[in-house]
C-alpha positions as a Python dict, from the first residue, in 0.01 Angstrom:
ca = {
    (1, 'X'): (0, 0, 0),
    (2, 'X'): (-178, -147, 302),
    (3, 'X'): (-156, -498, 441),
    (4, 'X'): (-452, -688, 581),
    (5, 'X'): (-389, -1016, 765),
    (6, 'X'): (-624, -1311, 771),
    (7, 'X'): (-541, -1601, 998),
    (8, 'X'): (-624, -1966, 939),
    (9, 'X'): (-952, -2075, 1095),
    (10, 'X'): (-836, -2437, 1125),
    (11, 'X'): (-538, -2657, 1039),
    (12, 'X'): (-425, -3016, 1070),
    (13, 'X'): (-139, -3249, 983),
    (14, 'X'): (-250, -3582, 838),
    (15, 'X'): (-15, -3873, 774),
    (16, 'X'): (15, -4235, 674),
    (17, 'X'): (332, -4270, 888),
    (18, 'X'): (406, -4585, 1081),
    (19, 'X'): (378, -4586, 1457),
    (20, 'X'): (689, -4646, 1666),
    (21, 'X'): (653, -5023, 1618),
    (22, 'X'): (701, -4974, 1238),
    (23, 'X'): (417, -5222, 1179),
    (24, 'X'): (89, -5039, 1231),
    (25, 'X'): (0, -4712, 1063),
    (26, 'X'): (-103, -4384, 1222),
    (27, 'X'): (-330, -4307, 926),
    (28, 'X'): (-641, -4274, 1145),
    (29, 'X'): (-471, -4024, 1376),
    (30, 'X'): (-551, -3657, 1407),
    (31, 'X'): (-310, -3374, 1491),
    (32, 'X'): (-557, -3083, 1464),
    (33, 'X'): (-460, -2923, 1796),
    (34, 'X'): (-84, -2966, 1761),
    (35, 'X'): (104, -2637, 1788),
    (36, 'X'): (299, -2714, 1470),
    (37, 'X'): (225, -2845, 1122),
    (38, 'X'): (465, -3110, 996),
    (39, 'X'): (544, -3178, 631),
    (40, 'X'): (759, -3485, 574),
    (41, 'X'): (837, -3787, 362),
    (42, 'X'): (1020, -4082, 515),
    (43, 'X'): (1163, -4338, 275),
    (44, 'X'): (1254, -4700, 360),
    (45, 'X'): (1203, -4677, 737),
    (46, 'X'): (978, -4984, 777),
    (47, 'X'): (1104, -5169, 468),
    (48, 'X'): (1318, -5096, 164),
    (49, 'X'): (1008, -4985, -29),
    (50, 'X'): (808, -4806, 243),
    (51, 'X'): (702, -4445, 200),
    (52, 'X'): (552, -4245, 483),
    (53, 'X'): (429, -3897, 409),
    (54, 'X'): (229, -3616, 562),
    (55, 'X'): (9, -3338, 436),
    (56, 'X'): (-108, -3024, 604),
    (57, 'X'): (-461, -2893, 573),
    (58, 'X'): (-523, -2522, 626),
    (59, 'X'): (-853, -2337, 596),
    (60, 'X'): (-901, -1962, 588),
    (61, 'X'): (-1215, -1764, 677),
    (62, 'X'): (-1327, -1696, 320),
    (63, 'X'): (-1656, -1544, 441),
    (64, 'X'): (-1449, -1285, 632),
    (65, 'X'): (-1251, -1202, 315),
    (66, 'X'): (-1578, -1160, 121),
    (67, 'X'): (-1721, -935, 397),
    (68, 'X'): (-1408, -719, 392),
    (69, 'X'): (-1435, -685, 15),
    (70, 'X'): (-1808, -603, 32),
    (71, 'X'): (-1735, -337, 297),
    (72, 'X'): (-1476, -179, 67),
    (73, 'X'): (-1182, -273, 287),
    (74, 'X'): (-1026, -493, 16),
    (75, 'X'): (-974, -404, -350),
    (76, 'X'): (-1178, -576, -619),
    (77, 'X'): (-1088, -927, -731),
    (78, 'X'): (-779, -919, -952),
    (79, 'X'): (-652, -601, -785),
    (80, 'X'): (-508, -761, -473),
    (81, 'X'): (-241, -1020, -391),
    (82, 'X'): (-283, -1286, -125),
    (83, 'X'): (20, -1455, 34),
    (84, 'X'): (27, -1769, 245),
    (85, 'X'): (314, -1789, 493),
    (86, 'X'): (432, -2069, 719),
    (87, 'X'): (746, -2038, 929),
    (88, 'X'): (1007, -2304, 988),
    (89, 'X'): (1027, -2440, 1342),
    (90, 'X'): (1393, -2525, 1413),
    (91, 'X'): (1452, -2877, 1545),
    (92, 'X'): (1732, -3129, 1588),
    (93, 'X'): (1614, -3378, 1323),
    (94, 'X'): (1796, -3425, 991),
    (95, 'X'): (1681, -3173, 730),
    (96, 'X'): (1614, -3265, 369),
    (97, 'X'): (1764, -3038, 106),
    (98, 'X'): (1657, -2924, -240),
    (99, 'X'): (1296, -3040, -233),
    (100, 'X'): (966, -2918, -375),
    (101, 'X'): (630, -2864, -208),
    (102, 'X'): (309, -2842, -407),
    (103, 'X'): (-4, -2673, -273),
    (104, 'X'): (-354, -2771, -379),
    (105, 'X'): (-701, -2652, -285),
    (106, 'X'): (-888, -2910, -76),
    (107, 'X'): (-1212, -3006, -252),
    (108, 'X'): (-1403, -3149, 47),
    (109, 'X'): (-1510, -3010, 383),
    (110, 'X'): (-1299, -3142, 670),
    (111, 'X'): (-1298, -3129, 1049),
    (112, 'X'): (-991, -3004, 1234),
    (113, 'X'): (-1011, -3238, 1533),
    (114, 'X'): (-834, -3220, 1867),
    (115, 'X'): (-539, -3459, 1832),
    (116, 'X'): (-189, -3378, 1955),
    (117, 'X'): (11, -3701, 1934),
    (118, 'X'): (271, -3697, 1653),
    (119, 'X'): (476, -3991, 1781),
    (120, 'X'): (249, -4282, 1879),
    (121, 'X'): (-48, -4153, 1678),
    (122, 'X'): (-307, -4238, 1943),
    (123, 'X'): (-545, -3945, 1881),
    (124, 'X'): (-813, -4079, 1649),
    (125, 'X'): (-1102, -3919, 1462),
    (126, 'X'): (-1188, -3603, 1270),
    (127, 'X'): (-972, -3541, 962),
    (128, 'X'): (-692, -3790, 908),
    (129, 'X'): (-527, -3975, 619),
    (130, 'X'): (-842, -4184, 559),
    (131, 'X'): (-1130, -3951, 651),
    (132, 'X'): (-1220, -3585, 608),
    (133, 'X'): (-1431, -3600, 926),
    (134, 'X'): (-1584, -3863, 1150),
    (135, 'X'): (-1748, -4128, 929),
    (136, 'X'): (-1678, -3941, 600),
    (137, 'X'): (-1393, -4091, 399),
    (138, 'X'): (-1179, -3906, 150),
    (139, 'X'): (-1233, -4038, -205),
    (140, 'X'): (-854, -4076, -217),
    (141, 'X'): (-653, -4157, 99),
    (142, 'X'): (-449, -3852, 195),
    (143, 'X'): (-719, -3604, 93),
    (144, 'X'): (-929, -3484, -196),
    (145, 'X'): (-776, -3196, -390),
    (146, 'X'): (-842, -2991, -700),
    (147, 'X'): (-555, -3122, -911),
    (148, 'X'): (-615, -2911, -1223),
    (149, 'X'): (-428, -2618, -1071),
    (150, 'X'): (-163, -2608, -805),
    (151, 'X'): (119, -2392, -679),
    (152, 'X'): (464, -2545, -668),
    (153, 'X'): (735, -2387, -453),
    (154, 'X'): (1085, -2502, -545),
    (155, 'X'): (1293, -2274, -323),
    (156, 'X'): (1380, -2514, -42),
    (157, 'X'): (1752, -2535, -110),
    (158, 'X'): (1876, -2573, 251),
    (159, 'X'): (1558, -2721, 403),
    (160, 'X'): (1513, -2465, 679),
    (161, 'X'): (1346, -2191, 473),
    (162, 'X'): (1002, -2048, 549),
    (163, 'X'): (716, -2124, 310),
    (164, 'X'): (562, -1832, 122),
    (165, 'X'): (309, -1883, -154),
}
């Protein structure tokens, strides 16, 4: 058995989280050049009913996969397994336990962007909670996804596990 690695061609964290003032939203912010991807849900921070959440967007070089298959370097469709892996980045924040993450295919082109700010959310533009790219809104805030099929990973018992789909 041989292993071939393909690396993401772009990624981004998008969020509807409140800024530090807990009044205005960071939903127009872009974290495309951040060195980490953050998945979170924050309940009741701004009010007893507030929900702040994030999503990560990851794109792979599908044309490269197709070229490798055409060149005979990958088995035929249905004869190969693909795995998606993300690794936990240890931190000092409180960890949730026993949670689920669902993965969906994004159904619209999006732009990675060059934002870095995950605290004040000052980096605007490109893909964010509202838009897939500059001047192109998602049909649904938070992203447009193919909802008919998804992968659900339920193995986050302690909250510090790595993601493997």
